[in-house]
Coordinates of C-alpha atoms and ligand atoms in Angstrom, one line a residue:
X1 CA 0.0 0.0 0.0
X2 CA 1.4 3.2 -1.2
X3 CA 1.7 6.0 1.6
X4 CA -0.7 7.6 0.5
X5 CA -3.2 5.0 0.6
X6 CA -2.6 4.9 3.9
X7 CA -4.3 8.5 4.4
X8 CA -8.2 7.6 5.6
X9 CA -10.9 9.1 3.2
X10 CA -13.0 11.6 5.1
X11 CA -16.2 8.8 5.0
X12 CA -14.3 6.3 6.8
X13 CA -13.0 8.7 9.7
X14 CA -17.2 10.6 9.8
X15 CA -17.9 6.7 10.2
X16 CA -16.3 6.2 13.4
X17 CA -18.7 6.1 16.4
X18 CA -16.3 9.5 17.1
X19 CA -16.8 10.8 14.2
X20 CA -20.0 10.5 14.1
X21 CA -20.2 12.3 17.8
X22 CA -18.3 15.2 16.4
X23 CA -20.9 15.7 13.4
X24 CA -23.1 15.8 16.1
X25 CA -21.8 18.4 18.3
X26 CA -20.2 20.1 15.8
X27 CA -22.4 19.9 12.6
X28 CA -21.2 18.0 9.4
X29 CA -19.5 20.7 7.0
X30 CA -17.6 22.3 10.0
X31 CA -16.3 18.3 10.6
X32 CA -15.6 17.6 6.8
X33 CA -13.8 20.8 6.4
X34 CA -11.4 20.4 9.2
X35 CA -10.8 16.6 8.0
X36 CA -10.0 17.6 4.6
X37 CA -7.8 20.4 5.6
X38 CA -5.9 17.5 7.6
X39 CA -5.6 14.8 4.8
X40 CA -4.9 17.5 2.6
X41 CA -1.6 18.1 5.3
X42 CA -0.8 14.7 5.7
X43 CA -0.3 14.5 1.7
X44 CA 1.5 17.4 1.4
X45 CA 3.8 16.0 4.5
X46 CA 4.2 12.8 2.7
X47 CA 5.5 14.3 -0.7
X48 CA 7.9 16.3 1.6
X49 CA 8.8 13.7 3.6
X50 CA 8.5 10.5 1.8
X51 CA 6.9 9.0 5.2
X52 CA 3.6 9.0 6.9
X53 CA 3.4 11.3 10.0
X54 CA 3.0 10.2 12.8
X55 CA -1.0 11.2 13.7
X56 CA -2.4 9.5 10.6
X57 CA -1.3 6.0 12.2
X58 CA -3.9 5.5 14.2
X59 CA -7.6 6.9 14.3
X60 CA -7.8 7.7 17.4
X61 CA -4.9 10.5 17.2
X62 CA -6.7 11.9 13.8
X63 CA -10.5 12.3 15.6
X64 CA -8.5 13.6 18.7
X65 CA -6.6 16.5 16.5
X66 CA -10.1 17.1 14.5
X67 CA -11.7 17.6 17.7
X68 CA -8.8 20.0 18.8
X69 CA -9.1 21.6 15.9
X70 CA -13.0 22.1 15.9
X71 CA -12.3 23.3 19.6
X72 CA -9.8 25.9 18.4
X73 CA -12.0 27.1 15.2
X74 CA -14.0 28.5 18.1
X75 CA -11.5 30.4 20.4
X76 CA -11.6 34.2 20.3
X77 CA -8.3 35.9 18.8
X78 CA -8.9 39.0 20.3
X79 CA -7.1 37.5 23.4
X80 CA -6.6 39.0 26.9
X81 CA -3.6 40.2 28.0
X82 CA -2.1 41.7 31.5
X83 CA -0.9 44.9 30.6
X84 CA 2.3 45.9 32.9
X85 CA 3.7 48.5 30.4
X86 CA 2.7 51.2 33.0
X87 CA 0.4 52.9 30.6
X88 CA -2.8 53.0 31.8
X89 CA -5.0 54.0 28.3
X90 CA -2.6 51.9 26.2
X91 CA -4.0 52.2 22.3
X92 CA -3.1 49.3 21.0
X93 CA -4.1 47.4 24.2
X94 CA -7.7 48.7 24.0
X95 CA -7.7 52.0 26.0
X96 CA -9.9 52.1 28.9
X97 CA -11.0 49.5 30.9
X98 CA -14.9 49.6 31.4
X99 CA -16.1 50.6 34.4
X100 CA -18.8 48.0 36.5
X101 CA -22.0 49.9 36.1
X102 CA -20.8 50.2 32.5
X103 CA -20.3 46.3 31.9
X104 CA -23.9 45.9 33.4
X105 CA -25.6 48.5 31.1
X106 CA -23.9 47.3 27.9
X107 CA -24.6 43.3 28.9
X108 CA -28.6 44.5 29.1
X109 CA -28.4 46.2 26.2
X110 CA -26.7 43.3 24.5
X111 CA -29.2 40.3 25.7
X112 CA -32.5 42.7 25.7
X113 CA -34.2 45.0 23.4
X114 CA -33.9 48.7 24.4
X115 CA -35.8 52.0 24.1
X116 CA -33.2 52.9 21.9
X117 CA -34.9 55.4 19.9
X118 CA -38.3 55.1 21.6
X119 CA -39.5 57.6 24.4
X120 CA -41.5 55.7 26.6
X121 CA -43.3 58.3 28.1
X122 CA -44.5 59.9 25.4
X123 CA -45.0 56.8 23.4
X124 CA -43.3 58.5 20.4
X125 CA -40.0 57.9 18.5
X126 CA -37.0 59.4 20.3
X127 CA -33.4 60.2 19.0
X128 CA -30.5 58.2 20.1
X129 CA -28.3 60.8 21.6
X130 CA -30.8 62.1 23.6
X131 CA -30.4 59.7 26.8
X132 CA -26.4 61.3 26.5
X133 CA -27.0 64.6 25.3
X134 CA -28.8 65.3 28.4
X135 CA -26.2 64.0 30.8
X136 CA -23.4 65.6 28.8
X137 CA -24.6 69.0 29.3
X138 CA -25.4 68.8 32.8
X139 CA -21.8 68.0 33.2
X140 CA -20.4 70.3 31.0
X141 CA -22.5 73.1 30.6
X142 CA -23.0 72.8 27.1
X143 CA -26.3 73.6 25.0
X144 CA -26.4 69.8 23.6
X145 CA -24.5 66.8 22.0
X146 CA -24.0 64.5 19.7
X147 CA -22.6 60.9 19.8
X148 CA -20.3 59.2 16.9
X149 CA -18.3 56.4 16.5
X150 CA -14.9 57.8 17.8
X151 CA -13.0 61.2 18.0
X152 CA -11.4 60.5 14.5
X153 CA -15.3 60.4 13.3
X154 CA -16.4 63.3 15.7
X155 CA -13.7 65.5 13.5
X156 CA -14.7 64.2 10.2
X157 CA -19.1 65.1 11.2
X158 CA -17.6 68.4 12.1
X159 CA -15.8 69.6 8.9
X160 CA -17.9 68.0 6.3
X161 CA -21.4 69.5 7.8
X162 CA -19.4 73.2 8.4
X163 CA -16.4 73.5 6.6
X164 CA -17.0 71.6 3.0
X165 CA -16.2 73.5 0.0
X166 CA -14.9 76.2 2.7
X167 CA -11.3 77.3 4.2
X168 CA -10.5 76.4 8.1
X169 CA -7.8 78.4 10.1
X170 CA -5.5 76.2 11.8
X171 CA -1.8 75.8 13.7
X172 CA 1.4 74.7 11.8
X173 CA 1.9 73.6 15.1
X174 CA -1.6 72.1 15.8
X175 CA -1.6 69.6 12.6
X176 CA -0.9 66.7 14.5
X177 CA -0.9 62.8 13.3
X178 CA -2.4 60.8 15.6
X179 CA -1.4 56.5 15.7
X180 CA -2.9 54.6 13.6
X181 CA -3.2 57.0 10.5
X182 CA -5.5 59.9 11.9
X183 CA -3.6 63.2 10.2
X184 CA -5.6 66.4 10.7
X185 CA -4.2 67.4 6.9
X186 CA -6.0 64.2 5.9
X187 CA -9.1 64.2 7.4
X188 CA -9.5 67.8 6.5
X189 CA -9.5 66.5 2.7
X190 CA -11.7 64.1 3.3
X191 CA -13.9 66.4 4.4
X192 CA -13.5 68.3 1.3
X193 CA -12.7 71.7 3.0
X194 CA -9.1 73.3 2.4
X195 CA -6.4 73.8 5.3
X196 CA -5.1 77.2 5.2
X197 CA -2.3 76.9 7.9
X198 CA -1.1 80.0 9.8
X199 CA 2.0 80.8 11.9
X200 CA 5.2 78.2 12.0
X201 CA 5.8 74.8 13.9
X202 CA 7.0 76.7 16.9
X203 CA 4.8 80.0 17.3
X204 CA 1.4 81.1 15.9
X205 CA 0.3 84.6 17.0
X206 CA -3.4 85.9 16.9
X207 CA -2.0 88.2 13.9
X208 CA -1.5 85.1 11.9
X209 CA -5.3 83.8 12.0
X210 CA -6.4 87.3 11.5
X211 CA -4.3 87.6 8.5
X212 CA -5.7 84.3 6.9
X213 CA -9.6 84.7 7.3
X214 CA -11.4 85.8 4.5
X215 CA -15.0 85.7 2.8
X216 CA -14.7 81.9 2.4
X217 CA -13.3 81.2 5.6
X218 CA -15.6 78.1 7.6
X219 CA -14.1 78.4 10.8
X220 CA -11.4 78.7 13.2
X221 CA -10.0 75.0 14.8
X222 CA -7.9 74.4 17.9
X223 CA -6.7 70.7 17.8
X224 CA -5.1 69.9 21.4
X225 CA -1.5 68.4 20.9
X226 CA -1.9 65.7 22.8
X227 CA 0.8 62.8 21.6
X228 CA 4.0 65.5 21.4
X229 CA 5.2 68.8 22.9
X230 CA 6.5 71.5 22.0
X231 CA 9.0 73.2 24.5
X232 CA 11.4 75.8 24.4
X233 CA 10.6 79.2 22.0
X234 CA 7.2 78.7 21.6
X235 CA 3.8 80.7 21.4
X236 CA -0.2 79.6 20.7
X237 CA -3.0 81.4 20.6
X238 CA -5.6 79.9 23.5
X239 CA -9.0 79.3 22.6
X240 CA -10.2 82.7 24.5
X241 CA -8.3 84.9 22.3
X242 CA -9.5 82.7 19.1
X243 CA -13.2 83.3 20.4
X244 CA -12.6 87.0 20.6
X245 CA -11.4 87.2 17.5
X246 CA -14.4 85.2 15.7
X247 CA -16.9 87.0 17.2
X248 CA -15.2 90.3 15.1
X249 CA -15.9 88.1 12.2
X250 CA -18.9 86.4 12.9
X251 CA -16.8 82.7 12.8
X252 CA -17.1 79.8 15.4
X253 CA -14.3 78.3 16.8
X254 CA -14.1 74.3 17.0
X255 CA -11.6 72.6 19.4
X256 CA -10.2 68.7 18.6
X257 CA -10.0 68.3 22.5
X258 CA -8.4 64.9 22.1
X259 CA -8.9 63.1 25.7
X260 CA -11.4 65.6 26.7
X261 CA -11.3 65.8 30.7
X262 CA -14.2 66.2 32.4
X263 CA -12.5 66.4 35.7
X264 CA -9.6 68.3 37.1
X265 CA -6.8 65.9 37.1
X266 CA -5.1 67.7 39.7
X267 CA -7.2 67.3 42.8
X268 CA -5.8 63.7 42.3
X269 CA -2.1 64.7 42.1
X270 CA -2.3 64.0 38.8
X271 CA -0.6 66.1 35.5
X272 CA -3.2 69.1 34.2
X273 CA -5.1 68.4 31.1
X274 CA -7.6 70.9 30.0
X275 CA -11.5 70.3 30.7
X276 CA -14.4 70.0 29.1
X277 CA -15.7 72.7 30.7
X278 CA -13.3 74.9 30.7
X279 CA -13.8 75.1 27.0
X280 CA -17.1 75.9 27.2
X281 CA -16.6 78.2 29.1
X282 CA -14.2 80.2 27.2
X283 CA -17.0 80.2 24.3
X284 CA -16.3 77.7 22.3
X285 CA -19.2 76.4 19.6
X286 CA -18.0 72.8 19.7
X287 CA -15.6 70.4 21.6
X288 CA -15.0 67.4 20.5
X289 CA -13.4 64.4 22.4
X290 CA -13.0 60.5 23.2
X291 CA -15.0 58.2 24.9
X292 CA -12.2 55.6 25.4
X293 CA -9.1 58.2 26.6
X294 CA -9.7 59.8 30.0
X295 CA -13.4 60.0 29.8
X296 CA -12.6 56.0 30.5
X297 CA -15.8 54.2 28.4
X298 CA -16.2 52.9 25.1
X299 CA -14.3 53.9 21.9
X300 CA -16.8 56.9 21.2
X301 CA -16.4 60.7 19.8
X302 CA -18.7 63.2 21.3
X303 CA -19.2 66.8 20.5
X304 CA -20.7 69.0 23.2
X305 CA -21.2 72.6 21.9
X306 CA -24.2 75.1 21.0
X307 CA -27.4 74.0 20.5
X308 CA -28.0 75.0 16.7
X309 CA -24.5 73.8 15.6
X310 CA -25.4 70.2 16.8
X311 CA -28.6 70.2 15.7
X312 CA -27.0 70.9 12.2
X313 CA -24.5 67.8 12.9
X314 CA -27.6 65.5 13.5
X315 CA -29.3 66.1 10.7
X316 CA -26.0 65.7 8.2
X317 CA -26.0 62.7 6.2
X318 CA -22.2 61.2 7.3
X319 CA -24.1 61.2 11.1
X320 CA -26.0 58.1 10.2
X321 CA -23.0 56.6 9.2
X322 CA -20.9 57.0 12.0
X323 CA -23.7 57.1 14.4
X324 CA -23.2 54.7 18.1
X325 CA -25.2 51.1 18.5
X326 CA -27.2 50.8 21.8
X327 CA -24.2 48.8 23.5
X328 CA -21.9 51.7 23.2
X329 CA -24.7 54.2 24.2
X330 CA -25.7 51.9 27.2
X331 CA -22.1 51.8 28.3
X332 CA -21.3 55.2 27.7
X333 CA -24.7 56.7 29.6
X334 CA -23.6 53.9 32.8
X335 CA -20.1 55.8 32.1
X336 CA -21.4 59.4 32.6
X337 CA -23.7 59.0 35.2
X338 CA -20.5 57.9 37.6
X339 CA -19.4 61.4 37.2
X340 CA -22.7 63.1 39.0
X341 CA -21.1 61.5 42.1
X342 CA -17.9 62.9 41.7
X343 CA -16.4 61.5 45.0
X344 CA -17.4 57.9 44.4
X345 CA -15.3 58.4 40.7
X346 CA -11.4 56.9 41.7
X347 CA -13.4 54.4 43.2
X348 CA -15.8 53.2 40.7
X349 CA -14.2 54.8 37.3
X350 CA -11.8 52.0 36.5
X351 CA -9.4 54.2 34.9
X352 CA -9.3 56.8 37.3
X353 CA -9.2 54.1 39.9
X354 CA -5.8 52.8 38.2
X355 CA -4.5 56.4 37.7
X356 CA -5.2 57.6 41.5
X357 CA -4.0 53.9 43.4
X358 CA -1.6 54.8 46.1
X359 CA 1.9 54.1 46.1
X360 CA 1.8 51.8 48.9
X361 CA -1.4 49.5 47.2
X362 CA 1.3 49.3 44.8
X363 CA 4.1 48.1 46.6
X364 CA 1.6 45.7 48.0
X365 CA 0.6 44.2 45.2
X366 CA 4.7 44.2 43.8
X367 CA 5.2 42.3 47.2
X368 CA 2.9 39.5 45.6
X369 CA 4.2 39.5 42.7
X370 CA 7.7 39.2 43.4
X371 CA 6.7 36.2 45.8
X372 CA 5.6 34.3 42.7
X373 CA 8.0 35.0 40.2
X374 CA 10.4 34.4 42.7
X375 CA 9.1 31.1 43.2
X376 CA 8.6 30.5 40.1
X377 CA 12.1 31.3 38.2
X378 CA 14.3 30.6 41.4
X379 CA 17.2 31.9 41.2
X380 CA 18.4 32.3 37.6
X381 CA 16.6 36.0 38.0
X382 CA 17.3 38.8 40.1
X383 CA 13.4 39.9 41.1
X384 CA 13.5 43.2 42.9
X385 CA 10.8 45.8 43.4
X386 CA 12.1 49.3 41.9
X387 CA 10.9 53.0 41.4
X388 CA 8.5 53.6 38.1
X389 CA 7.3 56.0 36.1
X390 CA 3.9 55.5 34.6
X391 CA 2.4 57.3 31.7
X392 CA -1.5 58.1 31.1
X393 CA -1.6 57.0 27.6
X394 CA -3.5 57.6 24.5
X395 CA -1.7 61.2 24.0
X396 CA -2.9 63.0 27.3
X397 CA 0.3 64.7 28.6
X398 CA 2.7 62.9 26.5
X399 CA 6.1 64.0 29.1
X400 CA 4.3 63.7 31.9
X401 CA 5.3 60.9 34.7
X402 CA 3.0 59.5 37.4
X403 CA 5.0 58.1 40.1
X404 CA 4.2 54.0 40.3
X405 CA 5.8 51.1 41.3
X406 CA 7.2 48.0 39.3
X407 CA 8.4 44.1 40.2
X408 CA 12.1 44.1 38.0
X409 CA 13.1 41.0 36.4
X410 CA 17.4 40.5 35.3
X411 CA 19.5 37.9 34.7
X412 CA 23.5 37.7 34.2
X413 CA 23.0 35.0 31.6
X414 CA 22.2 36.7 28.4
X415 CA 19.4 34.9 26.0
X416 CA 17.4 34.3 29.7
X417 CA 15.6 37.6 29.5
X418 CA 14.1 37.1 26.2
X419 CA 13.5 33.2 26.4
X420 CA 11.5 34.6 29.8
X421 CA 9.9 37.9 27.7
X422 CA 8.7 34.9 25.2
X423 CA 7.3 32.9 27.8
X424 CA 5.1 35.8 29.0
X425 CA 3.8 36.1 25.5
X426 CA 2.9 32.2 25.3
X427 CA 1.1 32.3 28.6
X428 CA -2.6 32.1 28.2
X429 CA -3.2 35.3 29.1
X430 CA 0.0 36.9 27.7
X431 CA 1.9 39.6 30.3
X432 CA 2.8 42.8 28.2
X433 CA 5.6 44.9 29.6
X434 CA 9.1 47.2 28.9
X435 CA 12.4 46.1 28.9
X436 CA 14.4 48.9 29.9
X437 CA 17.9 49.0 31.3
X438 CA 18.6 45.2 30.1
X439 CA 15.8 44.6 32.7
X440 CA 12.3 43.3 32.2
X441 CA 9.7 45.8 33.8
X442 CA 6.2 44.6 35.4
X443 CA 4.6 48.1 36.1
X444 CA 1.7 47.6 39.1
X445 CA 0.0 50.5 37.7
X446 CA -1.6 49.5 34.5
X447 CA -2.4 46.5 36.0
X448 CA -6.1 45.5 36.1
X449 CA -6.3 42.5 38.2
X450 CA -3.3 40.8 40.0
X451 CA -5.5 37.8 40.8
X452 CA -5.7 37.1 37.9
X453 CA -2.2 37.6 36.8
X454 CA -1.2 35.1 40.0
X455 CA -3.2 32.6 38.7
X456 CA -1.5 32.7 35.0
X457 CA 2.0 32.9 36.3
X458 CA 0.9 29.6 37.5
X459 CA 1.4 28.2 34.6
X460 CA 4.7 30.0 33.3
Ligands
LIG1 C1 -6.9 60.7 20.2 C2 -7.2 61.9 19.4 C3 -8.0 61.8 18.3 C4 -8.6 60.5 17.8 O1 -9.5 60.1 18.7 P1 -10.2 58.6 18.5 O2 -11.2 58.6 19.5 O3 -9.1 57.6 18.7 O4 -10.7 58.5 17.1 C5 -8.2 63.0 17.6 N1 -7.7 64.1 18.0 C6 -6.9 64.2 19.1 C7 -6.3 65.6 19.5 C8 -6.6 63.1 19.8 O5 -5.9 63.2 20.9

């Protein structure tokens, strides 16, 4: 019998009483599929090889890798992760963690139907925003609000219903890129509204913008700098002055808040980063900001601002493209409504929680960890609990350092710290962290549960 022969056909392995259980539980073209896909291996391995491997030598280890296979087919990639990089709104680890109340509104929202768009006392159809809107301005001040997908979107709604066809006044310095492909150049052409960029990288004076507006001028836009800095000779024109000068000209101002505080970070010890509020107050027409940066909910971009100007955003096309699903808006609402109780908000705002933990909670939680690594890796490491310095994330105050406290990992052996980095990735819930200093860093601060992370070093 040639090797090949030796391959099973698909209709003898589905004939097995195993098989036959796995077409059950499984249905029969998920089952087939998977078996092809495997004989199709073992032929190709065999033409490599010029032997049979060793699974397809008994049926029992074929129906056990189906079923592992069928198992796997199932398992979400969009894996969890500890993150111990020490930035608390990491990006590319999926920004802020939801709070409780948040979870528990979007879960409802998920498993029931909603009065999404339905106002149940007046038995008539309600808009979407509306539950928000209302919040939004009791906490901000502002006239009313609008909801999109993210900030990136919230920009986008706000040049093309304003600005298209039209000139907007902005910063050399202001005309920021953003990860992940969000320029303020390009979304302004997307938009179809032309850039007409005033003073130099370093300084822009009020003279500058005054120079540049004309008959076709849409607006004027401040886009907060978030991700860099500039330092040294330097000069912008605050929103204030901008205001004053629009109202000379009859021109709104629009501000790309970025993270959008709605607090003041420094009652918590924490680095300044302009409000909501304080925009609005300096007369602003519209603020726009994230729902997943410091606000700490879901990825959203909301625009708080006067009362005709969103009214004119709601009722433009792109809106009901870019407009939020009930599990977002259940979220975000739960999110909100933790900041009418502004004392309960470090306890029950999960990001703020992380931002505002003590330094000795911290070193508490470093003493447990060390314990287990230390038990864990004996004594080929050197575990010691050092000084850190933690960052916000997502672009709010890029330079500035919150004090935290981080388990270090070294070794005089070189090839041991990455053969350890690559077994934190392979765990089952990987552990993300810096190397710095030929050290491996576990910062306590971005950490969301150390629970859990005890119980995965487990298995390091
Ligand atoms: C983060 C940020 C954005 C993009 O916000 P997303 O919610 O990620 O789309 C836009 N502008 C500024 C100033 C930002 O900081």
């Amino acid at each position: 019998m040639s090797l090949y022969q030796q391959l099973p056909s698909i209709d003898k392995l589905l004939k097995t009483t195993e098989g036959a259980e796995l077409v059950t539980q499984f249905g029969h073209t998920a089952v087939v599929n998977v078996c092809r896909s495997l004989i199709e291996q073992g032929r190709k391995a065999i033409k490599r090889d010029q032997q049979l491997p060793q699974i397809f030598t008994d049926v029992q280890h074929i129906i056990n890798e189906i079923r592992h296979k069928l198992i796997q087919q199932q398992q979400v990639n969009i894996q969890s992760v500890h993150n111990l990089t020490g930035t608390v709104l990491h990006t590319n680890l999926g920004r802020a963690l939801w709070a409780e109340a948040a979870q528990h509104a979007a879960l409802t929202a998920m498993q029931q139907n909603v009065a999404l768009e339905y106002d149940l006392h007046a038995g008539e159809r309600n808009h979407r925003d509306n539950y928000i809107s209302g919040l939004l301005c009791q906490l901000t001040g502002a006239e009313a609000a609008c909801v999109v997908n993210n900030n990136a979107a919230a920009v986008l709604l706000m040049l093309a219903t304003f600005a298209q066809g039209k000139e907007v006044i902005i910063s050399r310095g202001e005309l920021i890129e953003i990860g992940g492909a969000f320029r303020i150049p390009d979304i302004m052409q997307q938009a179809g509204c032309k850039l007409v960029e005033v003073g130099t990288t370093n300084r822009t004076h009020l003279s500058d913008y005054r120079n540049a507006i004309n008959e076709n001028t849409a607006f004027l836009m401040k886009v907060h700098s978030s991700n860099y800095q500039i330092c040294g000779f330097t000069k912008s024109v605050s929103e204030q002055e901008l205001v004053e000068l629009g109202k000379e000209f009859n021109l709104p101002v629009i501000t790309d808040l970025g993270s959008g505080a709605l607090i003041d970070l420094t009652q918590y010890g924490l680095p300044a980063e302009p409000t909501v509020q304080e925009k609005w107050e300096q007369g602003v027409n519209l603020i726009s900001f994230s729902g997943d940066k410091l606000l700490g909910g879901p990825q959203a971009g909301i625009i708080v601002g006067k009362k005709a100007w969103i009214e004119r955003l709601q009722s433009h096309p792109l809106k009901r493209a870019l407009r939020c699903d009930k599990v977002i808006l259940a979220g975000l609402e739960a999110t909100l409504r933790l900041y009418l109780q502004p004392e309960k908000l470090s306890e029950k705002l999960t990001a703020l929680y992380l931002l505002t933990q003590p330094i000795n909670e911290l070193l508490a939680k470093a003493e447990k960890l060390k314990t287990a690594l230390h038990d864990k890796l004996g004594n080929d490491y050197i575990v010691k609990i050092e000084e850190s310095s933690a960052q916000i994330g997502s672009g709010s105050q890029p330079l500035a350092i919150i004090p935290s406290v981080a388990v270090t990992l070294s070794t005089e052996m070189s090839g041991k710290l990455t053969a350890l980095l690559n077994h934190f990735k392979r765990l089952p819930q990987p552990i993300i962290c810096r190397v710095e200093k030929e050290k491996i860093w576990l910062d306590l601060r971005s950490l969301a549960s150390l629970e859990r992370l005890l119980d995965t070093l487990k298995q390091l």
